[in-house]
Coordinates of C-alpha atoms and ligand atoms in Angstrom, one line a residue:
M260 CA -5.7 2.2 -39.1
S261 CA -2.4 3.9 -38.6
T262 CA -3.3 6.7 -36.3
N263 CA -0.6 7.9 -33.9
A264 CA -2.2 6.4 -30.9
V265 CA -2.2 3.0 -32.5
I266 CA 1.4 3.2 -33.6
T267 CA 2.5 4.3 -30.1
L268 CA 0.6 1.5 -28.4
D269 CA 1.9 -1.1 -31.0
A270 CA 5.4 0.0 -30.2
L271 CA 5.1 -1.0 -26.5
P272 CA 7.2 -3.9 -25.4
P273 CA 5.8 -7.4 -25.2
T274 CA 4.0 -8.5 -22.1
T275 CA 6.7 -10.8 -20.9
H276 CA 8.4 -7.7 -19.4
T277 CA 5.8 -7.9 -16.6
K278 CA 7.3 -11.0 -15.0
P279 CA 9.8 -9.4 -12.6
I280 CA 7.1 -7.3 -11.1
S281 CA 4.5 -10.0 -10.3
S282 CA 7.1 -12.4 -9.0
Q283 CA 7.6 -10.0 -6.1
K284 CA 4.8 -10.9 -3.6
W285 CA 3.6 -9.7 -0.3
S286 CA 5.0 -11.9 2.4
S287 CA 1.6 -12.8 3.7
H288 CA -2.1 -12.0 3.4
F289 CA -1.9 -9.9 6.5
A290 CA 1.0 -7.9 4.9
F291 CA -1.2 -7.1 1.9
V292 CA -4.1 -6.1 4.0
M293 CA -1.9 -3.8 6.0
A294 CA -0.3 -2.3 2.9
A295 CA -3.6 -1.7 1.3
V296 CA -5.0 -0.2 4.5
G297 CA -1.9 1.9 4.7
S298 CA -2.6 3.2 1.2
A299 CA -6.3 3.8 2.0
V300 CA -5.9 5.4 5.4
G301 CA -4.1 8.7 5.2
L302 CA -4.8 12.4 4.8
G303 CA -8.0 11.5 3.0
N304 CA -9.5 10.3 6.2
I305 CA -8.0 12.7 8.7
W306 CA -7.6 15.9 6.7
K307 CA -9.9 15.7 3.8
F308 CA -13.0 13.9 5.0
P309 CA -13.6 16.3 8.0
Y310 CA -13.1 19.5 6.0
M311 CA -15.3 18.3 3.1
T312 CA -18.0 17.3 5.5
G313 CA -17.7 20.7 7.0
T314 CA -17.9 22.6 3.7
S315 CA -20.7 20.3 2.4
G316 CA -23.1 20.8 5.2
G317 CA -22.5 17.7 7.4
G318 CA -24.7 14.6 7.9
A319 CA -26.2 14.4 4.4
F320 CA -22.8 14.5 2.8
V321 CA -21.6 11.8 5.3
L322 CA -24.5 9.6 4.4
V323 CA -24.0 9.9 0.6
Y324 CA -20.3 9.3 1.1
L325 CA -21.0 6.1 3.1
A326 CA -23.4 4.9 0.4
C327 CA -20.8 5.7 -2.3
V328 CA -18.1 3.7 -0.4
A329 CA -20.3 0.7 -0.1
M330 CA -22.0 0.7 -3.5
I331 CA -19.4 2.2 -5.8
G332 CA -16.0 2.3 -4.1
L333 CA -16.0 -1.2 -2.6
P334 CA -17.1 -2.9 -5.9
I335 CA -14.4 -1.0 -7.8
L336 CA -11.8 -1.8 -5.2
I337 CA -12.6 -5.5 -5.8
A338 CA -12.4 -4.8 -9.5
E339 CA -8.9 -3.1 -9.3
V340 CA -7.4 -5.8 -7.1
T341 CA -8.8 -8.5 -9.4
I342 CA -7.3 -6.8 -12.5
G343 CA -4.0 -6.6 -10.7
R344 CA -3.8 -10.2 -9.6
A345 CA -5.2 -11.6 -12.8
G346 CA -3.1 -9.3 -15.0
G347 CA 0.0 -9.7 -12.8
A348 CA 1.7 -6.4 -13.7
S349 CA 1.6 -2.6 -13.4
P350 CA -1.8 -1.0 -14.1
M351 CA -1.0 -0.4 -17.8
G352 CA 0.6 -3.9 -18.1
A353 CA -2.2 -5.7 -16.4
L354 CA -4.8 -4.0 -18.5
R355 CA -2.8 -4.8 -21.6
N356 CA -2.3 -8.4 -20.6
L357 CA -6.0 -8.9 -19.8
A358 CA -7.2 -7.1 -22.9
A359 CA -5.0 -9.3 -25.1
K360 CA -6.1 -12.4 -23.3
Y361 CA -9.8 -11.7 -23.6
R362 CA -9.6 -10.1 -27.1
A363 CA -10.6 -6.7 -26.0
S364 CA -9.2 -3.4 -27.4
R365 CA -5.6 -2.7 -26.4
H366 CA -6.7 0.9 -25.9
W367 CA -7.9 -0.1 -22.4
Q368 CA -4.3 0.4 -21.2
I369 CA -4.8 4.1 -21.7
V370 CA -6.8 3.9 -18.5
G371 CA -3.6 2.9 -16.8
L372 CA -1.7 5.8 -18.4
V373 CA -4.3 8.4 -17.4
G374 CA -4.3 6.8 -13.9
A375 CA -0.5 7.4 -13.7
L376 CA -0.9 11.0 -14.6
T377 CA -3.6 11.4 -12.0
A378 CA -1.4 9.8 -9.4
L379 CA 1.4 12.4 -10.2
L380 CA -1.0 15.3 -9.7
V381 CA -2.5 13.9 -6.5
L382 CA 1.0 13.1 -5.1
S383 CA 2.1 16.7 -5.9
F384 CA -0.4 18.3 -3.5
Y385 CA -0.6 15.3 -1.1
S386 CA 3.0 15.9 -0.3
V387 CA 2.4 19.5 0.5
V388 CA -0.4 18.8 2.9
A389 CA 1.7 16.0 4.5
G390 CA 4.3 18.7 5.0
W391 CA 1.9 20.8 7.0
A392 CA 1.5 17.8 9.4
L393 CA 5.2 17.5 9.7
A394 CA 5.5 21.2 10.3
Y395 CA 3.4 20.7 13.4
V396 CA 5.7 18.2 15.0
P397 CA 8.2 20.7 16.3
V398 CA 5.4 23.2 17.1
A399 CA 3.7 20.6 19.4
A400 CA 7.0 19.2 20.8
T401 CA 8.2 22.6 22.0
G402 CA 5.0 23.3 23.9
K403 CA 3.7 26.0 21.7
L404 CA 0.2 24.5 21.7
A405 CA -0.2 24.6 25.4
G406 CA -3.5 26.2 26.3
I407 CA -4.1 27.9 22.9
S408 CA -7.4 29.2 21.8
G409 CA -9.1 28.6 18.4
A410 CA -8.0 32.0 17.2
A411 CA -4.3 31.4 18.3
S412 CA -4.4 28.1 16.5
E413 CA -5.6 29.7 13.3
T414 CA -2.7 32.1 13.6
I415 CA -0.2 29.3 13.8
F416 CA -1.6 27.6 10.8
N417 CA -1.7 30.8 8.8
T418 CA 1.9 31.4 9.7
I419 CA 2.9 28.0 8.3
L420 CA 1.0 28.7 5.1
A421 CA 2.5 32.1 4.7
D422 CA 6.0 30.7 4.7
P423 CA 6.9 29.2 1.3
V424 CA 10.4 28.3 2.3
G425 CA 9.4 26.3 5.4
Q426 CA 6.6 24.5 3.4
I427 CA 9.0 23.6 0.7
G428 CA 11.4 22.2 3.3
W429 CA 8.7 19.8 4.7
H430 CA 7.4 19.0 1.2
T431 CA 10.9 18.1 0.2
A432 CA 11.5 15.9 3.2
F433 CA 8.2 14.1 2.7
M434 CA 8.8 13.5 -1.0
A435 CA 12.3 12.3 -0.4
T436 CA 11.1 9.7 2.1
T437 CA 8.5 8.5 -0.3
V438 CA 11.0 8.2 -3.1
L439 CA 13.4 6.3 -0.8
I440 CA 10.8 3.7 0.2
V441 CA 9.6 3.2 -3.4
S442 CA 13.3 2.9 -4.6
R443 CA 13.9 0.0 -2.3
G444 CA 10.8 -1.8 -3.6
I445 CA 7.6 -2.3 -1.7
G446 CA 7.6 -5.1 0.9
G447 CA 9.6 -5.0 4.1
G448 CA 9.6 -1.3 4.8
I449 CA 6.0 -0.6 4.1
E450 CA 4.8 -3.8 5.7
R451 CA 6.6 -3.1 8.9
A452 CA 5.7 0.6 9.1
V453 CA 2.0 -0.2 8.6
T454 CA 1.8 -3.1 10.9
W455 CA 3.1 -1.2 13.9
L456 CA 2.4 2.4 13.3
M457 CA -1.1 2.4 11.9
P458 CA -2.5 0.7 15.0
M459 CA -0.8 3.4 17.0
L460 CA -2.4 6.1 15.0
A461 CA -5.8 4.4 15.6
V462 CA -5.2 4.4 19.3
L463 CA -4.4 8.1 19.3
L464 CA -7.5 8.8 17.2
V465 CA -9.6 6.9 19.8
L466 CA -7.9 9.0 22.5
L467 CA -8.8 12.2 20.6
V468 CA -12.5 11.1 20.3
A469 CA -12.5 10.4 24.0
Y470 CA -11.1 13.9 24.6
A471 CA -13.6 15.5 22.3
A472 CA -16.4 13.6 24.1
A473 CA -15.2 14.8 27.5
Q474 CA -14.2 18.4 26.7
G475 CA -16.0 19.3 23.4
A476 CA -19.5 19.9 22.4
F477 CA -19.9 16.2 21.6
L478 CA -23.6 16.1 20.9
D479 CA -23.4 19.1 18.5
G480 CA -20.5 17.5 16.7
A481 CA -22.1 14.1 16.5
A482 CA -25.4 15.7 15.3
F483 CA -23.5 17.7 12.6
L484 CA -21.9 14.4 11.4
F485 CA -24.9 12.1 11.6
A486 CA -28.1 14.1 11.3
P487 CA -28.7 14.6 7.6
D488 CA -30.1 17.8 6.2
F489 CA -30.6 17.0 2.6
S490 CA -31.7 20.5 1.7
A491 CA -28.1 21.5 2.1
L492 CA -26.8 19.0 -0.4
G493 CA -26.3 20.1 -4.0
T494 CA -25.2 18.0 -7.0
E495 CA -21.7 19.2 -6.5
A496 CA -21.6 17.9 -3.0
V497 CA -22.9 14.6 -4.2
L498 CA -20.1 14.5 -6.8
S499 CA -17.6 15.4 -4.1
A500 CA -18.9 12.6 -1.9
A501 CA -18.5 10.1 -4.7
G502 CA -15.1 11.5 -5.7
H503 CA -14.0 11.3 -2.1
A504 CA -15.1 7.6 -1.9
F505 CA -12.6 6.9 -4.7
F506 CA -9.9 9.0 -3.1
T507 CA -10.2 7.5 0.3
L508 CA -10.1 3.9 -0.9
S509 CA -7.3 4.7 -3.3
V510 CA -9.2 3.6 -6.3
G511 CA -9.7 5.1 -9.8
L512 CA -6.0 5.6 -10.7
G513 CA -4.7 2.1 -10.6
A514 CA -2.9 2.0 -7.2
M515 CA -4.9 -1.0 -6.2
I516 CA -4.2 -2.7 -9.5
A517 CA -0.5 -2.4 -8.8
Y518 CA -0.9 -3.7 -5.2
G519 CA -3.2 -6.5 -6.4
G520 CA -0.3 -7.5 -8.7
Y521 CA 1.6 -8.5 -5.7
L522 CA -1.2 -10.4 -4.1
P523 CA -0.7 -14.2 -3.8
E524 CA -3.3 -16.6 -5.1
G525 CA -5.6 -18.1 -2.5
V526 CA -6.3 -14.8 -0.7
S527 CA -9.9 -13.8 -0.8
I528 CA -10.3 -10.5 -2.7
P529 CA -13.8 -9.6 -1.5
R530 CA -13.0 -10.3 2.1
T531 CA -9.8 -8.3 1.9
A532 CA -11.6 -5.4 0.2
I533 CA -14.3 -5.3 2.8
T534 CA -11.7 -5.2 5.6
I535 CA -9.9 -2.3 3.9
A536 CA -13.1 -0.3 3.3
A537 CA -14.4 -0.9 6.8
L538 CA -11.1 0.1 8.5
D539 CA -10.8 3.1 6.3
T540 CA -14.4 4.2 7.0
L541 CA -13.9 3.8 10.8
C542 CA -10.8 6.0 10.7
A543 CA -12.6 8.8 8.8
L544 CA -15.6 8.7 11.2
A545 CA -13.3 8.7 14.2
A546 CA -11.5 11.8 12.8
G547 CA -14.9 13.5 12.3
L548 CA -15.9 12.6 15.9
A549 CA -12.6 13.9 17.2
I550 CA -12.8 17.2 15.3
F551 CA -16.4 18.5 15.1
P552 CA -17.1 18.6 18.9
L553 CA -14.0 20.8 19.2
V554 CA -15.0 22.9 16.3
F555 CA -18.3 23.8 18.0
A556 CA -16.9 24.1 21.5
H557 CA -14.2 26.6 20.4
G558 CA -16.2 28.7 18.0
L559 CA -14.4 27.5 14.9
D560 CA -16.0 27.5 11.5
P561 CA -16.9 23.9 10.4
A562 CA -16.7 25.2 6.8
G563 CA -13.2 26.5 7.4
G564 CA -11.8 24.5 4.5
P565 CA -8.5 22.6 4.1
G566 CA -7.1 24.0 7.4
L567 CA -9.8 22.5 9.6
V568 CA -8.0 19.6 11.1
F569 CA -4.7 21.6 11.5
V570 CA -6.5 24.4 13.4
T571 CA -8.8 22.2 15.5
L572 CA -6.7 19.3 16.8
P573 CA -3.9 21.6 18.2
V574 CA -6.5 23.1 20.4
A575 CA -7.2 19.7 21.8
F576 CA -3.6 18.9 22.3
G577 CA -3.1 22.3 23.9
G578 CA -5.8 21.5 26.4
M579 CA -4.9 17.9 27.5
P580 CA -2.2 16.7 29.9
G581 CA 0.8 15.5 28.0
G582 CA -0.5 17.3 25.0
D583 CA 3.1 18.2 23.8
L584 CA 4.0 14.6 23.5
F585 CA 0.7 13.4 22.2
G586 CA 0.5 16.2 19.7
A587 CA 4.0 15.6 18.3
L588 CA 3.3 11.8 18.2
F589 CA 0.0 12.4 16.4
F590 CA 1.5 14.5 13.7
I591 CA 4.4 12.1 13.2
L592 CA 2.0 9.2 12.8
L593 CA -0.2 11.3 10.5
G594 CA 3.0 11.9 8.4
I595 CA 3.6 8.2 8.4
A596 CA 0.0 7.4 7.4
A597 CA 0.5 9.9 4.6
V598 CA 3.8 8.2 3.5
T599 CA 2.2 4.8 3.2
S600 CA -0.5 6.4 0.9
A601 CA 2.1 8.4 -1.1
V602 CA 4.0 5.2 -1.7
A603 CA 0.8 3.7 -3.2
L604 CA 0.6 6.8 -5.5
L605 CA 4.1 6.5 -6.8
E606 CA 4.4 2.7 -7.0
P607 CA 2.0 2.2 -10.0
I608 CA 3.9 4.7 -12.1
V609 CA 7.3 3.3 -11.1
A610 CA 6.1 -0.2 -11.7
T611 CA 5.0 0.8 -15.2
M612 CA 8.5 2.1 -16.0
V613 CA 10.3 -0.8 -14.4
E614 CA 8.4 -3.0 -16.8
R615 CA 9.9 -1.0 -19.6
G616 CA 13.3 -1.8 -18.4
F617 CA 14.2 1.3 -16.4
R618 CA 15.9 1.0 -13.0
R619 CA 13.5 1.3 -10.1
S620 CA 15.5 3.8 -8.2
S621 CA 16.1 6.1 -11.2
C622 CA 12.4 6.1 -12.0
A623 CA 11.4 6.7 -8.4
T624 CA 13.8 9.6 -8.2
M625 CA 12.8 11.2 -11.5
L626 CA 9.1 10.9 -10.9
G627 CA 9.5 12.1 -7.3
L628 CA 11.3 15.2 -8.6
L629 CA 8.6 15.9 -11.1
C630 CA 5.9 15.6 -8.5
W631 CA 8.0 17.8 -6.2
A632 CA 8.2 20.5 -8.8
I633 CA 4.5 20.4 -9.6
G634 CA 3.9 20.5 -5.8
L635 CA 5.5 23.9 -5.7
A636 CA 2.4 25.3 -7.4
S637 CA 0.4 24.1 -4.4
V638 CA 2.8 25.6 -1.9
F639 CA 2.7 29.0 -3.7
S640 CA -1.1 28.8 -3.8
F641 CA -1.1 29.8 -0.1
N642 CA 1.4 32.7 -0.3
V643 CA 3.1 34.2 -3.4
W644 CA 0.5 33.0 -5.8
S645 CA -2.5 33.3 -3.4
D646 CA -4.1 35.8 -5.8
V647 CA -3.7 33.7 -8.9
R648 CA -7.0 32.4 -10.2
I649 CA -7.1 30.1 -13.2
A650 CA -10.8 30.2 -13.8
G651 CA -12.1 33.5 -12.5
D652 CA -13.7 32.0 -9.4
E653 CA -12.6 31.7 -5.9
R654 CA -10.4 28.6 -6.4
T655 CA -6.6 28.7 -6.1
I656 CA -4.3 26.4 -8.1
F657 CA -4.2 24.0 -5.1
D658 CA -8.1 24.0 -5.1
W659 CA -8.1 23.2 -8.8
L660 CA -5.6 20.3 -8.5
N661 CA -7.6 18.9 -5.6
L662 CA -10.9 19.3 -7.5
L663 CA -9.7 18.1 -10.9
T664 CA -8.2 14.9 -9.5
S665 CA -10.8 14.0 -6.8
D666 CA -14.0 15.1 -8.5
I667 CA -13.2 14.4 -12.2
L668 CA -10.2 12.2 -12.9
L669 CA -10.7 9.6 -10.1
P670 CA -14.5 9.1 -11.0
L671 CA -13.6 8.8 -14.7
G672 CA -10.9 6.3 -13.9
G673 CA -13.3 4.4 -11.7
I674 CA -15.9 4.3 -14.4
A675 CA -13.4 2.9 -16.9
I676 CA -12.1 0.2 -14.5
A677 CA -15.7 -0.8 -13.7
L678 CA -16.5 -1.1 -17.4
F679 CA -13.4 -3.1 -18.1
V680 CA -14.1 -5.8 -15.6
G681 CA -17.9 -5.6 -16.3
W682 CA -17.7 -5.9 -20.0
A683 CA -14.2 -6.9 -21.2
M684 CA -13.6 -9.8 -18.7
P685 CA -15.8 -12.9 -18.9
L686 CA -17.7 -13.9 -15.9
R687 CA -15.9 -17.2 -15.6
A688 CA -12.5 -15.5 -15.4
L689 CA -13.8 -13.2 -12.7
G690 CA -15.3 -16.1 -10.8
G691 CA -11.8 -17.7 -10.8
E692 CA -10.4 -14.7 -9.0
I693 CA -13.3 -13.6 -6.8
D694 CA -14.5 -16.2 -4.4
L695 CA -18.1 -15.1 -4.1
G696 CA -21.0 -17.5 -4.6
P697 CA -22.7 -17.3 -8.1
R698 CA -25.4 -14.9 -6.8
W699 CA -23.1 -12.5 -5.2
L700 CA -20.8 -12.6 -8.1
R701 CA -23.6 -11.7 -10.5
A702 CA -24.7 -8.9 -8.1
W703 CA -21.2 -7.5 -7.9
R704 CA -20.9 -7.7 -11.7
A705 CA -24.2 -5.8 -12.1
L706 CA -22.8 -3.1 -9.9
V707 CA -19.6 -2.7 -11.9
R708 CA -21.3 -3.3 -15.3
Y709 CA -24.2 -0.9 -15.0
I710 CA -25.0 0.6 -11.7
A711 CA -21.6 2.1 -10.6
P712 CA -20.6 3.5 -14.0
A713 CA -24.1 4.9 -14.7
A714 CA -24.5 6.5 -11.2
V715 CA -21.0 8.1 -11.3
A716 CA -21.5 9.3 -14.9
M717 CA -24.9 10.9 -14.1
V718 CA -23.5 12.7 -11.0
L719 CA -20.4 13.8 -12.9
V720 CA -22.4 15.2 -15.9
S721 CA -25.0 16.9 -13.8
A722 CA -22.4 18.5 -11.5
L723 CA -20.4 19.7 -14.5
M724 CA -23.5 21.1 -16.2
G725 CA -24.5 22.8 -13.0
A726 CA -21.0 24.3 -12.6
A727 CA -21.0 25.5 -16.2
A728 CA -24.4 27.1 -16.0
Ligands
PFF250 N1 -6.4 7.0 0.1 C1 -5.4 8.0 0.4 C2 -6.0 8.8 1.5 O1 -7.2 8.7 1.8 O2 -5.3 9.6 2.1 C3 -5.0 8.8 -0.8 C4 -4.7 8.0 -2.0 C5 -3.6 7.1 -1.9 C6 -5.4 8.1 -3.1 C7 -3.3 6.3 -3.0 C8 -5.1 7.4 -4.2 C9 -4.1 6.5 -4.2 F1 -3.8 5.8 -5.2

């Protein structure tokens, strides 16, 4: 038994290194909920959910997505937070601690390692898309959106994409902010940002829905979102819905394990998880209700892809009184919502390295630089490398990073996390962390033990076989 993998894992430092991390706690239950909501609500809700709904045919996708959030995402969110609080460390450390405690294989910590690599890849393109939001702040503030048509809005977006230097500037600003926050340690900064700014974003979203209801083709938009046409739904779309359920709740790569590590005893994990999932879902649906009525009213293409929100909402801001101000504010808040998610992507990796004795600020800076460099590939996907195809199909490098993480790595990570709590942790230990009655606890365990892993694995395999055929 002396394979390389075993030697490497044996050489890891002892678990006592985890103490300094878990001794740092959220200042209150509310603070944890806000930080977790901050991590969940981000570009996934406002940028990705609407465009995926658009490319996947609408209502049927939304329905499958909602089912996946409730039946797969939520149980796995509970699982991640539980691992974090019970293991009291970074994702790798928590899995290692718990595996040792319950005599399971130490190889479970590989799940934490793969999660960290996934987080790096997600953060690399997440930062680029957040950069697009920031690029719109000066555009809106200087009145350039006033009265624009759908076509003019498309031109503005395409101009942003065509300019690698500008995009790199915004991508750099965004990544630097994320690094700065993580360097200082989570807590104060994130808590405050999320407590004040996320509700403001929610208010603006409601305002946009009201505008779409008054000025857009509201019934067409709502019908597109909520009237399911299952004939339009293929296996790949089902996989995307499942993958997006992971992405939007920030599960499958260990972020919620890291956040759970800072969660005080006595806070109800299931109740907290339900709150997070509910607020996250409301935000996504509100974004959809704000966007699709405008898409149909302005002759835009619902299947327009990643640019959908950036093309659609400026038309709304351009048409409303005070739109310069609201538009600028909206994109600032979207950037902030993205930062609170980006922090959750970087934190688990940094926490892992801090446990190994590295300085927090050095790790944050080095890892931020690495993500920044990988992010350049996404920037170039829209201009200098727009012709580059890795796999002979339509997809650019950006598309591949998006697909690989959301549709493959997050579902795989989710399956592994579900299996870990379902099989490696005894029911009594779980009952000690999760304050559900015995029946609900068993039902939850059946979900993470059998149903969620089997369902995700089936969808994953059939979609991959379909894609290969
Ligand atoms: N949940 C975030 C969003 O919807 O924008 C993205 C995300 C953050 C995914 C943190 C994963 C993660 F660990």
